[in-house]
PDB file of C-alpha atoms in Angstrom:
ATOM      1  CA  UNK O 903      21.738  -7.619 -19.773  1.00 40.00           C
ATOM      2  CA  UNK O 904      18.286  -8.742 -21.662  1.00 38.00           C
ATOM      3  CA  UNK O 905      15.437  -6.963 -20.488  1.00 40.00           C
ATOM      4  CA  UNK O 906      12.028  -8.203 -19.843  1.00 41.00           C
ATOM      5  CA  UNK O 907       8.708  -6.842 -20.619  1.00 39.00           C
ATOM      6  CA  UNK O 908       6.165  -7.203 -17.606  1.00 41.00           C
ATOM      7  CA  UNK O 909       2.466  -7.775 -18.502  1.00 41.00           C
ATOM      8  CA  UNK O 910       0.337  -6.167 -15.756  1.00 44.00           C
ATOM      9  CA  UNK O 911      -1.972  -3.052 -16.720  1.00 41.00           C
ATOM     10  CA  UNK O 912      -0.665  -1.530 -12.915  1.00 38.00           C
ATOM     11  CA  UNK O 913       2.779  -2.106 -14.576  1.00 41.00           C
ATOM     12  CA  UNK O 914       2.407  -1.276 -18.596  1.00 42.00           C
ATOM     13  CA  UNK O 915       5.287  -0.328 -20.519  1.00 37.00           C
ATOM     14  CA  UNK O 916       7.301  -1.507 -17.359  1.00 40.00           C
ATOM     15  CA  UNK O 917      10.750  -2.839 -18.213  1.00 42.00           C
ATOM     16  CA  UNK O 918      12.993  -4.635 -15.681  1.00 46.00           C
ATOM     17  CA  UNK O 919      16.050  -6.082 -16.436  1.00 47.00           C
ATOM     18  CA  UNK O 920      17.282  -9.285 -15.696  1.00 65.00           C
ATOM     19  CA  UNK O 921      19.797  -8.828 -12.724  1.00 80.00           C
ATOM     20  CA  UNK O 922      21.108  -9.692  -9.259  1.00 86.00           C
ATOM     21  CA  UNK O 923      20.947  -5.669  -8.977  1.00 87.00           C
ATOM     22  CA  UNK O 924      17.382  -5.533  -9.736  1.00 87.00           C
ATOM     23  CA  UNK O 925      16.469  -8.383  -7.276  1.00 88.00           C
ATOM     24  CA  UNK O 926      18.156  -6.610  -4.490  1.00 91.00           C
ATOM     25  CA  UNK O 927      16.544  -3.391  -4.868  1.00 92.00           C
ATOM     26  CA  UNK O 928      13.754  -4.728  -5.040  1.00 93.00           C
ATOM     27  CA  UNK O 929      13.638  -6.901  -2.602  1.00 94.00           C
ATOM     28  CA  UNK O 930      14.625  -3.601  -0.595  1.00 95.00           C
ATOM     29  CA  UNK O 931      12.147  -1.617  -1.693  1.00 96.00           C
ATOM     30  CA  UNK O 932       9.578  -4.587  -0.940  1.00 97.00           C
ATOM     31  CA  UNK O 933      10.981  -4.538   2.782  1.00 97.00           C
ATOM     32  CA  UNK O 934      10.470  -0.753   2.539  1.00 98.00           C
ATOM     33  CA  UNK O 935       7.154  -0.897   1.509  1.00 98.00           C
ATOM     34  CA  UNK O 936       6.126  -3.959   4.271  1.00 98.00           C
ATOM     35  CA  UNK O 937       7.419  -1.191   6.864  1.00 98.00           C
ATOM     36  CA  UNK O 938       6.066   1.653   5.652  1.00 98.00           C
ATOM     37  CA  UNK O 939       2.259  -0.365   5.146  1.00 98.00           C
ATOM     38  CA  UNK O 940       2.542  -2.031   9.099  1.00 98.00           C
ATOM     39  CA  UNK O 941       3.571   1.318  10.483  1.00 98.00           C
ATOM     40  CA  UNK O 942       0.313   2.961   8.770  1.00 98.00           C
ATOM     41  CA  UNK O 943      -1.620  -0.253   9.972  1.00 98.00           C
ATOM     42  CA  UNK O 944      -0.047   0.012  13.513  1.00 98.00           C
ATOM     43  CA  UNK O 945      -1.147   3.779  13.433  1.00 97.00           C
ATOM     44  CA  UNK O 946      -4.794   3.526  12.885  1.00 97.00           C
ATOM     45  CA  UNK O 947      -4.307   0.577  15.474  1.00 97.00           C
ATOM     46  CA  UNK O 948      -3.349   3.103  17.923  1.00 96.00           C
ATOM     47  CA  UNK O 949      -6.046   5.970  16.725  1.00 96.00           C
ATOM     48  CA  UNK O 950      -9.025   3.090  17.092  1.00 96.00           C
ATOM     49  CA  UNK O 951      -7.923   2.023  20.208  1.00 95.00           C
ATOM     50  CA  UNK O 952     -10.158   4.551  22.551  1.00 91.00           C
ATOM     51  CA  UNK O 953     -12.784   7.246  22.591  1.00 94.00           C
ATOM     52  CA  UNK O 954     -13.924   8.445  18.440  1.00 94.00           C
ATOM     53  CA  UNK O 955     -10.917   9.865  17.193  1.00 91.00           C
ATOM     54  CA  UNK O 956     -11.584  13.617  15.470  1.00 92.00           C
ATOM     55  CA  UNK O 957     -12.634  12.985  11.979  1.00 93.00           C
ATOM     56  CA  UNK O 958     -10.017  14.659  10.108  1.00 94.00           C
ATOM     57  CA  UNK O 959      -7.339  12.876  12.069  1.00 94.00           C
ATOM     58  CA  UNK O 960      -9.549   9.601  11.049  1.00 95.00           C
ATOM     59  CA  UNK O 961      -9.895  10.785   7.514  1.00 95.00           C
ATOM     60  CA  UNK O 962      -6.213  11.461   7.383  1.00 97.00           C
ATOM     61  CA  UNK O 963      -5.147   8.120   8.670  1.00 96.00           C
ATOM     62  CA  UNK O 964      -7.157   6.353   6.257  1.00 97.00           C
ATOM     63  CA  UNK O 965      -5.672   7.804   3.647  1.00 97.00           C
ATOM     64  CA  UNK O 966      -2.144   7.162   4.902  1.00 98.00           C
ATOM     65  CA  UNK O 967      -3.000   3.898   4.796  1.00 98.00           C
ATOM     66  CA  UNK O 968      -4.432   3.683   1.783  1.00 97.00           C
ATOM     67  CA  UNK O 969      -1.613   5.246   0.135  1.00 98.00           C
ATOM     68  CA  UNK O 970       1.486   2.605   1.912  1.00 98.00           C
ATOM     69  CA  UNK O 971      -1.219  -0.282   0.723  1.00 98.00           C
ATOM     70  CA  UNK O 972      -1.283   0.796  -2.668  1.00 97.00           C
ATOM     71  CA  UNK O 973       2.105   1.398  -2.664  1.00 97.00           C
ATOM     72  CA  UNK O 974       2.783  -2.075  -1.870  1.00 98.00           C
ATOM     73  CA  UNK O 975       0.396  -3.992  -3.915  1.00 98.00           C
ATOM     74  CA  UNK O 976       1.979  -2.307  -7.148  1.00 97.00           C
ATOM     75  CA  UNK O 977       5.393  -2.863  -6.104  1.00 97.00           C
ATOM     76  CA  UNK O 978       4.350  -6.956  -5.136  1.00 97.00           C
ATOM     77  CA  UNK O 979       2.552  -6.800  -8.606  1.00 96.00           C
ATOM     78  CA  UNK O 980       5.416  -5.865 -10.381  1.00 94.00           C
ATOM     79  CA  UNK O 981       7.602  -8.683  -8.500  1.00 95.00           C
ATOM     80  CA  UNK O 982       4.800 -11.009  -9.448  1.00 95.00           C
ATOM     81  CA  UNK O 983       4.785 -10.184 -13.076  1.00 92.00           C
ATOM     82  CA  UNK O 984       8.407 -10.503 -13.395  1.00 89.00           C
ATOM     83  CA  UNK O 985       8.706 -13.710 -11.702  1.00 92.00           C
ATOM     84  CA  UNK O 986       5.620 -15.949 -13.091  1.00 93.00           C
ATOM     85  CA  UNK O 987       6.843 -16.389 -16.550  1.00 91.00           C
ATOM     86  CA  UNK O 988      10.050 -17.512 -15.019  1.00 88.00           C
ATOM     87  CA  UNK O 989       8.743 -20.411 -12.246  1.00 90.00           C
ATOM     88  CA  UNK O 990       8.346 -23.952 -12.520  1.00 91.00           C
ATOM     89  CA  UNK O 991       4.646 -25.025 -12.315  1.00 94.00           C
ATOM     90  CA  UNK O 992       4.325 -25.296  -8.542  1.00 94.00           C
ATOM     91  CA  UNK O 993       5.968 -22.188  -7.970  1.00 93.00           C
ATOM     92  CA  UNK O 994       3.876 -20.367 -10.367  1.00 95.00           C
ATOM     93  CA  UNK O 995       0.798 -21.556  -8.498  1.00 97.00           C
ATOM     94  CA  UNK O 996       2.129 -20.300  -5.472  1.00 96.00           C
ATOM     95  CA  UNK O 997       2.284 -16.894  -7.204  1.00 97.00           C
ATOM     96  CA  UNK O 998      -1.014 -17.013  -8.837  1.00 97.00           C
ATOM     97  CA  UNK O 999      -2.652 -17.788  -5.563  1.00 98.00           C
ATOM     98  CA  UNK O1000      -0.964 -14.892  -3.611  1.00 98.00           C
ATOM     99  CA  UNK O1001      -2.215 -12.657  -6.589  1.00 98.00           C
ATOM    100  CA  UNK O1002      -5.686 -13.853  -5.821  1.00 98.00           C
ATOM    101  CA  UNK O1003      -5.205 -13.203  -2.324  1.00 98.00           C
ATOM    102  CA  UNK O1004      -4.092  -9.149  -3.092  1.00 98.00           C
ATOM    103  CA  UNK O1005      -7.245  -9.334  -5.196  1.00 98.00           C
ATOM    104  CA  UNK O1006      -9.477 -10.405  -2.871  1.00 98.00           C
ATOM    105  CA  UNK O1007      -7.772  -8.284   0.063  1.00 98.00           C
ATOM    106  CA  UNK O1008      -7.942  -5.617  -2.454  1.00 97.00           C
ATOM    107  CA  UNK O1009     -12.174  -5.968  -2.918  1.00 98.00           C
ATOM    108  CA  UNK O1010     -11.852  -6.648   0.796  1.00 98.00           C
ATOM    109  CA  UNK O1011     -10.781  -3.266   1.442  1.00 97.00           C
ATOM    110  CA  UNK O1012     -12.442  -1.188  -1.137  1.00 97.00           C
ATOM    111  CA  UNK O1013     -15.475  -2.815   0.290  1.00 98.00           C
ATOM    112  CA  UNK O1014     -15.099  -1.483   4.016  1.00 98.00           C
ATOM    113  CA  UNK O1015     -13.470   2.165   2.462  1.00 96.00           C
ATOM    114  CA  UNK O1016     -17.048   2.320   1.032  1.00 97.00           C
ATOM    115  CA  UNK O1017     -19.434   0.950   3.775  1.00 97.00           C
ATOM    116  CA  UNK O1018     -17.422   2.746   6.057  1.00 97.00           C
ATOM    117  CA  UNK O1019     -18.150   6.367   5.121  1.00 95.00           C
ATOM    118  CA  UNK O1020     -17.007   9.498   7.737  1.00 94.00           C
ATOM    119  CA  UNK O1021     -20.373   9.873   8.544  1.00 95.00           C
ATOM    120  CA  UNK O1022     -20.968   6.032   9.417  1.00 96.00           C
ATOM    121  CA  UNK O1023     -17.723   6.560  11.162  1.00 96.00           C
ATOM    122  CA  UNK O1024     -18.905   8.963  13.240  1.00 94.00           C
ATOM    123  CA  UNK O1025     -22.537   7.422  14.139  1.00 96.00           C
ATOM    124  CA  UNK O1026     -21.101   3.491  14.775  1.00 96.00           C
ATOM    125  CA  UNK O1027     -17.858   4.305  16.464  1.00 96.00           C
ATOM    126  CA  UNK O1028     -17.335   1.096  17.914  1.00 96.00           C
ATOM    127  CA  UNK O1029     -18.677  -0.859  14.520  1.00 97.00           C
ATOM    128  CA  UNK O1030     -15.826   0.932  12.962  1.00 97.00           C
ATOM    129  CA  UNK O1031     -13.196  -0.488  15.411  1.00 97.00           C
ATOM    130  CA  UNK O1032     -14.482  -3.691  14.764  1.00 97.00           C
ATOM    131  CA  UNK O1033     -14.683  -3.918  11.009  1.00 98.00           C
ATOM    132  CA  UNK O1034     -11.149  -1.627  11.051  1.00 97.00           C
ATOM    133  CA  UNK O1035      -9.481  -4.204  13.285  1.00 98.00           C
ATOM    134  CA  UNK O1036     -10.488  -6.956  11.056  1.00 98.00           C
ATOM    135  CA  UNK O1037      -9.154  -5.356   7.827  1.00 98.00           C
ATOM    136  CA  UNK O1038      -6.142  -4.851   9.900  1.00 98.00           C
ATOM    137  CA  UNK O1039      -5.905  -8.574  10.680  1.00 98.00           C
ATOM    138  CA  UNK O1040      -6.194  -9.394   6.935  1.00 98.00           C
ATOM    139  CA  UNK O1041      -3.620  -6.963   5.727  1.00 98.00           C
ATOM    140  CA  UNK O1042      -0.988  -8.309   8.060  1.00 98.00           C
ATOM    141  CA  UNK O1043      -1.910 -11.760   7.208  1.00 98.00           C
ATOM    142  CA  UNK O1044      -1.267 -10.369   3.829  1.00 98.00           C
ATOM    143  CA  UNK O1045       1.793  -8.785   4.341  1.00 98.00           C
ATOM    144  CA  UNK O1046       3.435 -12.085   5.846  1.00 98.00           C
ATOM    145  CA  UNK O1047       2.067 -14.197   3.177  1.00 98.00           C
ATOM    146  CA  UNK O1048       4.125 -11.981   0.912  1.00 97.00           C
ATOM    147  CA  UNK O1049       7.224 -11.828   3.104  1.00 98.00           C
ATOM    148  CA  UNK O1050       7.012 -16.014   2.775  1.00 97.00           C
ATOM    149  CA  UNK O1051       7.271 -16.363  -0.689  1.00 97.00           C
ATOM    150  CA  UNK O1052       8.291 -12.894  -2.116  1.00 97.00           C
ATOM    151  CA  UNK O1053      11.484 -12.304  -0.167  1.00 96.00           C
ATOM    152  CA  UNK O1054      12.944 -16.074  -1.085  1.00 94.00           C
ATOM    153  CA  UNK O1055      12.391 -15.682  -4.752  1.00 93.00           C
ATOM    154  CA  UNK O1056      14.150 -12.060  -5.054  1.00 93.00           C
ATOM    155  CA  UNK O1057      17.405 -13.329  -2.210  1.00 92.00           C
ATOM    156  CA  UNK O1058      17.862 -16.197  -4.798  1.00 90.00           C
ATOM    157  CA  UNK O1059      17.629 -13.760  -7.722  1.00 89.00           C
ATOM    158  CA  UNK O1060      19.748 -11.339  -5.961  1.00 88.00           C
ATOM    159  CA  UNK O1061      21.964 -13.999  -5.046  1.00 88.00           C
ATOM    160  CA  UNK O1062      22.728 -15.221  -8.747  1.00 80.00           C
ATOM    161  CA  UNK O1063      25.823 -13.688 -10.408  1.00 62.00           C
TER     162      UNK O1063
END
């Protein structure tokens, strides 16, 4: 099968062929990734919910987090790069806007890591729960946006013989 390069600096030197295969495991692996991201979502959902949670177990959970969301946003990048060069116009806009959506989510986030230090945590509990629930909010939002157009381009792919 011919390969084809993919352009983005979270994905240099990243080959992916051209196959039904690839679009299924990906397309897996983007599922995986969904779960893995709302489960660490639902989780700090959960440790937010009451009294200040012990900082380490806070710390921890952010983390966690962090890690499934950057897990999926280089996976989804990936999918993007392959896909864009290969999209008629209005599908490639579609793309390009969901890209600047994971950007902006992405400044979103890095945003309320940094305003939200442990300390801050730990003097404006309920702040915290507030701004943390919102973030939540935005990520799920995210995640479905994704799960619109995402899955139906790689079942089609997957689908082709």
């Amino acid at each position: 099968p011919r390969k084809a390069r993919v352009s983005s600096a979270a994905s240099q030197h990243l080959y992916v062929p051209e196959s039904a295969q690839v679009a299924r495991t990906l397309v897996g692996e983007l599922r995986d990734a969904h779960r893995s991201l709302m489960a660490q979502l639902s989780a700090m959902d959960a440790l937010t919910a009451g009294d200040p949670a012990d900082p380490v177990l806070c710390a921890n959970g952010r983390w966690r987090l962090s890690q499934a969301s950057l897990g999926r946003r280089l996976l989804a990048a990936r999918i993007c790069d392959y896909f864009l060069p290969r999209l008629d116009a209005c599908e490639r806009q579609a793309l390009k806007q969901l890209i600047a959506a994971d950007q902006a989510l992405l400044k979103d986030s890095s945003a309320h890591l940094g305003r939200w230090t442990a300390e801050r945590v730990r003097d404006d509990w309920a702040g915290f729960r507030t701004a943390s629930s919102e973030m939540r909010r935005k990520t799920f939002e995210h995640i479905a946006r994704e799960q619109r157009l995402l899955y139906p381009m790689l079942q089609e792919a997957a689908a082709r013989r």
